[in-house]
Amino acid sequence: MDIKFNLDWSKKTHIFHLKVWILVTIFLSIFALVVFMLWYYIIHKKKSKEKKIMLPVRLVPNPIESREIGIDQNSATRVHNNYMFIEKDSHKLLNHFKNDDKNGDDIIISQPGSFNCLDNDDSSVKKNQSFSSPELSHLDWGHWFTLRELEIATDKFSKENVIGEGGYGVVYRGRLVNGTIVAVKRLLNNLGQAEKEFRVEVEAIGHVRHKHLVRLLGYCIEGTHRLLVYEYVDNGNLEQWLHGGMAHLGHLTWDGRIKILLGTAKALAYLHDAIEPKVVHRDIKTSNILIDHDFNAKISDFGLAKLLGEGKSHIFTRVMGTFGYVAPEYASSGYLNEKSDVYSFGVVLLEAITGRDPVDDSRPVHEKNMVDWLKMMVGARRSDEVVDPNIETRPSTSSLKRALLTALRCVDPNAEQRPTMSQVVRMLESEEYPIPRESRRRRKESH
């Protein structure tokens, strides 16, 4: 019986003349493989569904509220809803320059645009430990994004989503899973540069909130990757509105310019006077003043910011900033305090009044430096000739005088004679002669 059984299984078939037992083995193997593939597909599909279900739709929380500075009361400035008029093409002229290192200090100044070099001895962030440690990813503010989330939001950091770039890295437009539009700054980790800028920006504005500061919503720390996520402001910046980048939409009115400058002044007053430690931005310029659809100013780019702790009136540090906006005492010696921001703001205010670049090599020699040219014009009683010709409805004499005197006080070569930003706010809002009482008293005593 056993012999007959073995002979039957060993019998050749008509299928390629294969023996019965070989054919059966092949069919059983194919059946097992099909069953395994079906099982694997079902399990894999189930896991994918679970992942999609578990993926959190993370809402972006508001940063911690900080007390507002009390300077917004009795605002005397009221602006119109229409901030644009007259379509006219104009072009921004880039200024080339040479670094001047007379005192042996490292003076690093950029052309108009983003700039982010930091000094190695950054005393304002020494107390912070390295963010490369995993446990420090759980900061006590904002939203902790994963790299994967931001890759999805920016379509894998596609070129089509690039909205800005520079030495610091690249800024992308992104859409979070909950539909929120954000700006994602991906820092370049050149010799640890991303780490430095990440710490500076987080420490400077991570815990604060002000309507005229771009909100830092969250961050991403994975390996060597450092990313910062901001609210998205998509109505250009002041440089574009003044020098042609947004000319296809029209030109800013006088009231529109004053509104933007007043908002900027309030934000700086908040950084200097309302929080501890105070924050010196160190790179105030028109391209760092973003504008929303209501024409509110929002200061951005805190990559060069410095913190002045309690009891510190100033620090000495490497000179960085943007050519034409840097305060003279800071450029010559590295002496930095909040009055450096005041000087930069004064330059921005003059730029908004005149529509000129801070330095323009295309103009005659005596007009290349905007601040010097304007002082000459005011001294010659020709201040009515300095107003930007793109402003269709000219400002009143009193409004122009108030803005010019405020700006000239801000760019005083003597840092001690410059007003604080809180005083600047009152000067811009007031209908009176823009010199604070305490400054008038000092001047009378000096005489």
Coordinates of C-alpha atoms in Angstrom, one line a residue:
M1 CA 0.0 0.0 0.0
D2 CA 2.8 2.4 0.9
I3 CA 4.6 1.6 -2.3
K4 CA 1.5 2.4 -4.4
F5 CA 1.1 5.7 -2.5
N6 CA 4.6 6.7 -3.3
L7 CA 4.3 5.8 -6.9
D8 CA 1.1 7.9 -7.2
W9 CA 2.7 11.1 -5.8
S10 CA 5.8 10.5 -8.0
K11 CA 3.7 10.2 -11.1
K12 CA 4.4 12.8 -13.8
T13 CA 1.6 15.2 -14.9
H14 CA 0.7 16.9 -18.1
I15 CA 1.8 20.3 -16.7
F16 CA 5.4 20.7 -17.8
H17 CA 5.7 16.9 -17.0
L18 CA 6.1 17.9 -13.3
K19 CA 5.6 15.2 -10.7
V20 CA 2.4 15.4 -8.6
W21 CA 4.2 16.3 -5.3
I22 CA 6.1 19.1 -6.9
L23 CA 3.0 20.6 -8.5
V24 CA 1.1 20.4 -5.1
T25 CA 4.0 22.1 -3.4
I26 CA 4.0 24.9 -5.9
F27 CA 0.3 25.5 -5.5
L28 CA 0.5 25.4 -1.7
S29 CA 3.4 27.9 -1.8
I30 CA 1.5 30.3 -4.0
F31 CA -1.6 30.1 -1.8
A32 CA 0.5 30.8 1.3
L33 CA 2.1 33.8 -0.4
V34 CA -1.3 35.2 -1.4
V35 CA -2.6 34.8 2.1
F36 CA 0.5 36.5 3.6
M37 CA 0.2 39.5 1.2
L38 CA -3.4 40.0 2.0
W39 CA -2.7 39.9 5.7
Y40 CA 0.2 42.3 5.3
Y41 CA -2.0 44.7 3.3
I42 CA -4.8 44.7 5.8
I43 CA -2.5 45.3 8.8
H44 CA -0.6 48.1 7.0
K45 CA -3.8 49.8 6.0
K46 CA -5.1 49.6 9.5
K47 CA -2.0 51.2 10.9
S48 CA -2.1 54.0 8.4
K49 CA -5.7 54.8 9.4
E50 CA -4.7 54.8 13.1
K51 CA -1.9 57.3 12.4
K52 CA -4.2 59.6 10.5
I53 CA -6.7 59.4 13.4
M54 CA -4.0 60.1 16.0
L55 CA -2.4 63.0 14.1
P56 CA -3.3 66.0 16.3
V57 CA -4.7 69.1 14.7
R58 CA -2.7 71.4 16.8
L59 CA -4.0 74.9 17.3
V60 CA -1.5 77.6 17.6
P61 CA -1.6 79.1 21.1
N62 CA -1.1 82.7 21.9
P63 CA 2.2 83.7 23.4
I64 CA 2.2 84.8 27.0
E65 CA 0.7 88.2 27.5
S66 CA 3.0 90.9 28.9
R67 CA 1.9 94.2 30.3
E68 CA 1.5 97.0 27.8
I69 CA 3.3 100.2 28.2
G70 CA 1.0 103.1 29.2
I71 CA 1.6 105.4 26.3
D72 CA -1.5 104.7 24.1
Q73 CA -3.8 107.0 26.1
N74 CA -5.2 110.1 24.6
S75 CA -4.0 109.4 21.1
A76 CA -4.1 112.6 19.1
T77 CA -3.4 110.9 15.7
R78 CA -6.3 109.7 13.6
V79 CA -5.7 108.2 10.2
H80 CA -7.9 107.6 7.2
N81 CA -8.8 104.3 5.8
N82 CA -7.4 105.1 2.4
Y83 CA -3.6 104.8 2.7
M84 CA -2.8 104.4 -1.0
F85 CA -3.0 106.6 -4.1
I86 CA -1.4 107.2 -7.5
E87 CA 0.2 104.2 -9.2
K88 CA 3.7 105.1 -10.3
D89 CA 6.8 102.9 -10.8
S90 CA 9.9 103.5 -8.8
H91 CA 12.9 101.4 -8.1
K92 CA 15.0 100.7 -5.1
L93 CA 18.7 101.6 -5.6
L94 CA 21.1 99.3 -3.8
N95 CA 24.0 101.0 -2.1
H96 CA 27.5 99.6 -2.2
F97 CA 30.0 100.6 0.5
K98 CA 33.2 99.7 2.2
N99 CA 33.6 98.7 5.8
D100 CA 35.4 101.3 7.9
D101 CA 37.5 99.7 10.7
K102 CA 39.3 102.7 12.1
N103 CA 39.3 101.5 15.7
G104 CA 40.2 97.9 15.1
D105 CA 36.7 96.7 15.9
D106 CA 34.9 94.2 13.7
I107 CA 32.3 96.3 12.0
I108 CA 29.9 94.2 10.0
I109 CA 27.2 96.1 8.2
S110 CA 24.8 94.8 5.6
Q111 CA 23.2 96.4 2.5
P112 CA 19.5 96.7 2.7
G113 CA 18.0 93.3 3.4
S114 CA 18.2 90.7 6.1
F115 CA 21.4 90.2 8.0
N116 CA 22.1 87.9 10.9
C117 CA 25.7 87.6 12.0
L118 CA 26.1 87.4 15.8
D119 CA 29.1 87.8 18.0
N120 CA 30.6 84.8 19.8
D121 CA 30.6 86.5 23.2
D122 CA 26.9 87.0 23.3
S123 CA 26.5 87.8 27.0
S124 CA 22.7 88.2 26.7
V125 CA 22.2 84.6 26.1
K126 CA 25.0 82.9 28.1
K127 CA 22.6 81.9 30.8
N128 CA 20.7 79.8 28.3
Q129 CA 21.9 76.3 27.9
S130 CA 22.1 74.7 24.4
F131 CA 18.8 73.9 22.8
S132 CA 20.3 70.8 21.3
S133 CA 19.3 68.8 24.4
P134 CA 16.0 67.0 23.9
E135 CA 14.5 68.1 27.2
L136 CA 14.9 71.7 26.3
S137 CA 12.6 71.2 23.3
H138 CA 9.7 71.5 25.8
L139 CA 9.9 75.3 26.2
D140 CA 7.4 77.0 28.4
W141 CA 5.7 78.9 25.6
G142 CA 4.4 78.6 22.1
H143 CA 3.9 75.4 20.0
W144 CA 6.4 72.7 19.5
F145 CA 6.2 71.7 15.8
T146 CA 7.8 68.5 14.4
L147 CA 10.0 68.8 11.3
R148 CA 7.5 66.5 9.5
E149 CA 4.7 69.0 10.2
L150 CA 6.6 71.9 8.8
E151 CA 7.7 69.9 5.8
I152 CA 4.0 69.2 5.1
A153 CA 3.1 72.8 5.7
T154 CA 5.7 74.1 3.2
D155 CA 5.4 71.3 0.7
K156 CA 8.8 70.0 1.7
F157 CA 10.2 73.5 1.7
S158 CA 9.5 74.0 -2.0
K159 CA 11.0 77.0 -3.9
E160 CA 7.5 78.1 -4.8
N161 CA 6.9 78.8 -1.1
V162 CA 10.0 80.9 -0.6
I163 CA 9.1 84.5 0.6
G164 CA 12.5 85.7 1.7
E165 CA 16.1 84.6 2.1
G166 CA 19.4 85.9 3.2
G167 CA 22.6 85.0 5.2
Y168 CA 20.5 83.7 8.1
G169 CA 18.5 81.1 6.1
V170 CA 15.2 81.0 4.2
V171 CA 11.7 82.0 5.0
Y172 CA 8.8 80.0 3.6
R173 CA 5.1 80.5 3.4
G174 CA 3.3 77.5 5.0
R175 CA -0.2 76.2 5.8
L176 CA -0.6 74.2 9.0
V177 CA -3.0 71.2 9.2
N178 CA -5.6 73.5 10.8
G179 CA -5.5 75.9 7.9
T180 CA -3.4 78.6 9.6
I181 CA -1.0 80.4 7.2
V182 CA 2.4 81.0 8.8
A183 CA 5.9 82.1 7.9
V184 CA 8.5 79.4 8.6
K185 CA 12.1 80.6 9.1
R186 CA 14.6 77.8 8.4
L187 CA 17.9 78.8 9.9
L188 CA 21.1 77.8 8.2
N189 CA 23.4 76.0 10.6
N190 CA 26.7 77.5 9.4
L191 CA 29.2 77.0 12.2
G192 CA 26.4 76.9 14.8
Q193 CA 24.8 80.1 13.4
A194 CA 21.3 78.6 13.5
E195 CA 21.8 77.8 17.2
K196 CA 22.8 81.4 18.0
E197 CA 20.0 83.1 16.1
F198 CA 17.5 80.6 17.4
R199 CA 18.4 81.4 21.0
V200 CA 18.5 85.1 20.4
E201 CA 15.0 85.3 18.8
V202 CA 13.4 82.9 21.3
E203 CA 14.9 84.8 24.3
A204 CA 14.0 88.2 22.8
I205 CA 10.4 87.8 21.8
G206 CA 9.4 84.2 22.7
H207 CA 7.5 85.3 25.8
V208 CA 6.1 88.7 24.8
R209 CA 3.2 89.9 22.7
H210 CA 2.4 93.3 21.3
K211 CA 0.1 94.2 18.4
H212 CA 3.1 95.8 16.6
L213 CA 5.5 92.9 16.9
V214 CA 5.4 89.9 14.6
R215 CA 4.2 87.1 16.8
L216 CA 6.6 84.1 17.2
L217 CA 4.1 81.2 17.3
G218 CA 6.3 78.3 17.8
Y219 CA 9.5 76.4 16.9
C220 CA 11.1 73.2 15.8
I221 CA 14.2 71.5 17.3
E222 CA 15.2 68.3 15.7
G223 CA 18.9 67.2 15.4
T224 CA 20.7 70.2 13.9
H225 CA 17.5 71.7 12.4
R226 CA 16.3 75.0 14.0
L227 CA 13.1 76.5 12.7
L228 CA 10.9 79.4 13.9
V229 CA 7.3 79.8 13.0
Y230 CA 5.8 83.3 12.9
E231 CA 2.4 84.8 12.0
Y232 CA 2.1 85.5 8.3
V233 CA 2.0 89.2 7.3
D234 CA 1.4 89.4 3.6
N235 CA 1.0 93.1 2.8
G236 CA 4.7 93.8 2.2
N237 CA 7.1 95.9 4.2
L238 CA 7.7 99.6 4.6
E239 CA 10.7 99.5 2.2
Q240 CA 8.6 98.0 -0.5
W241 CA 5.8 100.6 0.0
L242 CA 8.3 103.5 0.0
H243 CA 10.6 102.4 -2.8
G244 CA 8.4 100.8 -5.4
G245 CA 8.1 97.1 -4.5
M246 CA 4.3 97.7 -3.9
A247 CA 3.9 100.5 -6.4
H248 CA 1.4 98.5 -8.4
L249 CA -0.9 99.0 -5.5
G250 CA -0.3 102.7 -5.1
H251 CA 1.7 104.9 -2.7
L252 CA 1.3 105.5 1.0
T253 CA -0.5 108.7 2.1
W254 CA 1.1 110.9 4.7
D255 CA -1.4 109.7 7.3
G256 CA -0.7 106.1 6.4
R257 CA 3.1 106.7 6.9
I258 CA 2.6 108.3 10.3
K259 CA 0.3 105.5 11.4
I260 CA 3.0 102.9 10.5
L261 CA 5.7 104.9 12.2
L262 CA 3.7 105.5 15.3
G263 CA 3.0 101.8 15.6
T264 CA 6.7 101.0 15.2
A265 CA 7.5 103.6 17.9
K266 CA 5.0 102.0 20.3
A267 CA 6.5 98.6 19.7
L268 CA 10.0 99.9 20.4
A269 CA 8.8 101.7 23.5
Y270 CA 7.4 98.4 24.7
L271 CA 10.6 96.6 24.1
H272 CA 12.7 99.3 25.8
D273 CA 10.5 100.3 28.7
A274 CA 7.8 97.8 29.5
I275 CA 9.6 94.5 29.8
E276 CA 12.5 93.2 31.8
P277 CA 15.2 92.6 30.5
K278 CA 14.7 95.3 27.9
V279 CA 15.3 94.3 24.3
V280 CA 17.5 96.3 21.9
H281 CA 16.5 95.3 18.3
R282 CA 19.8 96.4 16.7
D283 CA 18.5 96.3 13.1
I284 CA 15.6 98.7 12.8
K285 CA 15.1 99.5 9.1
T286 CA 12.2 99.8 6.7
S287 CA 12.5 96.2 5.4
N288 CA 12.1 94.9 8.9
I289 CA 8.8 96.7 9.4
L290 CA 6.1 94.5 8.0
I291 CA 2.6 95.9 7.2
D292 CA -0.7 94.1 7.6
H293 CA -3.9 94.7 5.6
D294 CA -5.0 97.3 8.0
F295 CA -1.7 99.1 7.5
N296 CA -0.5 98.4 11.0
A297 CA 3.2 98.1 11.5
K298 CA 4.8 94.9 12.8
I299 CA 8.5 94.8 13.7
S300 CA 10.2 91.6 12.6
D301 CA 13.6 89.9 12.5
F302 CA 15.1 89.8 16.0
G303 CA 18.2 87.8 14.9
L304 CA 20.5 90.6 16.0
A305 CA 18.7 91.6 19.2
K306 CA 20.5 92.1 22.5
L307 CA 19.0 92.0 26.0
L308 CA 19.9 94.6 28.6
G309 CA 19.3 93.1 32.1
E310 CA 18.4 95.0 35.2
G311 CA 21.0 97.6 36.1
K312 CA 22.7 97.5 32.7
S313 CA 22.6 100.8 30.9
H314 CA 24.7 99.6 28.0
I315 CA 26.9 96.9 26.6
F316 CA 29.9 96.8 24.3
T317 CA 29.6 94.4 21.4
R318 CA 30.6 93.8 17.8
V319 CA 29.0 96.3 15.5
M320 CA 26.3 94.8 13.3
G321 CA 23.3 96.2 11.5
T322 CA 22.5 97.8 8.1
F323 CA 24.5 100.6 6.5
G324 CA 22.8 104.0 6.9
Y325 CA 20.7 103.0 9.9
V326 CA 23.5 102.3 12.5
A327 CA 24.0 104.9 15.3
P328 CA 27.4 106.7 15.1
E329 CA 28.5 105.9 18.6
Y330 CA 27.7 102.2 18.1
A331 CA 29.5 102.1 14.7
S332 CA 32.6 103.7 16.1
S333 CA 33.0 101.9 19.4
G334 CA 30.5 99.1 19.8
Y335 CA 28.7 101.0 22.6
L336 CA 25.1 99.8 22.5
N337 CA 21.9 100.6 24.3
E338 CA 18.3 101.4 23.5
K339 CA 19.3 104.8 22.1
S340 CA 20.9 103.0 19.1
D341 CA 17.4 101.8 18.2
V342 CA 16.2 105.4 18.6
Y343 CA 18.7 106.6 16.0
S344 CA 17.7 103.9 13.6
F345 CA 14.0 104.8 14.1
G346 CA 14.9 108.5 13.3
V347 CA 16.4 107.4 10.0
V348 CA 13.3 105.3 9.2
L349 CA 11.1 108.3 10.0
L350 CA 13.1 110.6 7.7
E351 CA 13.0 107.9 5.0
A352 CA 9.2 107.8 5.2
I353 CA 9.0 111.6 5.1
T354 CA 11.4 112.1 2.1
G355 CA 11.0 108.8 0.2
R356 CA 14.8 108.7 -0.1
D357 CA 17.2 105.9 0.8
P358 CA 19.4 106.6 3.8
V359 CA 22.5 106.5 1.5
D360 CA 22.1 106.9 -2.3
D361 CA 25.3 107.0 -4.4
S362 CA 23.3 108.0 -7.5
R363 CA 22.7 111.5 -6.1
P364 CA 25.0 114.5 -6.0
V365 CA 27.7 114.4 -3.3
H366 CA 25.9 116.7 -0.9
E367 CA 22.7 114.7 -1.2
K368 CA 24.1 111.1 -0.9
N369 CA 23.6 110.9 2.9
M370 CA 19.9 111.5 3.6
V371 CA 20.4 112.7 7.2
D372 CA 23.1 115.2 6.4
W373 CA 21.1 116.5 3.4
L374 CA 17.9 116.9 5.4
K375 CA 19.7 118.8 8.2
M376 CA 21.1 121.1 5.5
M377 CA 17.6 121.7 4.0
V378 CA 16.1 122.4 7.4
G379 CA 18.9 124.8 8.2
A380 CA 18.3 126.6 5.0
R381 CA 14.6 126.9 5.8
R382 CA 13.7 124.6 2.9
S383 CA 11.9 121.9 4.8
D384 CA 8.9 122.1 2.6
E385 CA 11.0 120.8 -0.3
V386 CA 11.9 117.5 1.4
V387 CA 8.5 115.8 1.3
D388 CA 8.3 112.6 -0.9
P389 CA 6.8 113.8 -4.2
N390 CA 4.8 110.5 -4.4
I391 CA 2.6 111.9 -1.6
E392 CA -0.3 113.5 -3.4
T393 CA -2.0 115.3 -0.5
R394 CA 0.8 117.2 1.2
P395 CA 0.9 117.2 5.0
S396 CA 0.0 120.4 6.9
T397 CA 2.9 122.6 7.9
S398 CA 2.5 121.7 11.6
S399 CA 2.3 118.0 10.9
L400 CA 5.5 118.1 8.7
K401 CA 7.3 120.2 11.3
R402 CA 6.4 117.8 14.1
A403 CA 7.6 114.8 12.2
L404 CA 10.8 116.5 11.1
L405 CA 11.7 117.8 14.5
T406 CA 11.0 114.4 16.1
A407 CA 13.2 112.6 13.5
L408 CA 16.0 115.2 13.9
R409 CA 16.0 114.7 17.7
C410 CA 16.2 110.9 17.2
V411 CA 19.3 111.2 14.9
D412 CA 21.1 113.6 17.3
P413 CA 24.8 112.6 17.2
N414 CA 24.9 112.8 21.0
A415 CA 23.1 109.7 22.2
E416 CA 22.2 111.3 25.5
Q417 CA 20.3 114.0 23.8
R418 CA 18.1 111.6 21.9
P419 CA 14.6 111.0 23.4
T420 CA 13.4 107.6 24.6
M421 CA 10.9 105.8 22.4
S422 CA 8.2 106.5 24.9
Q423 CA 8.9 110.2 24.4
V424 CA 8.9 109.7 20.7
V425 CA 5.4 108.2 20.8
R426 CA 4.1 111.3 22.7
M427 CA 5.9 113.6 20.4
L428 CA 4.3 112.0 17.3
E429 CA 0.9 112.0 18.9
S430 CA 1.1 115.5 20.4
E431 CA 0.0 118.7 18.6
E432 CA 2.6 120.7 20.6
Y433 CA 6.2 121.4 19.8
P434 CA 7.8 118.0 20.1
I435 CA 10.3 118.4 22.9
P436 CA 9.4 116.6 26.2
R437 CA 9.3 118.8 29.3
E438 CA 12.3 117.1 30.9
S439 CA 14.4 117.8 27.8
R440 CA 13.2 121.5 27.7
R441 CA 14.2 121.8 31.4
R442 CA 17.7 120.4 30.7
R443 CA 18.2 122.8 27.8
K444 CA 17.1 125.8 29.8
E445 CA 19.5 124.9 32.7
S446 CA 22.4 124.4 30.2
H447 CA 21.8 128.0 29.1

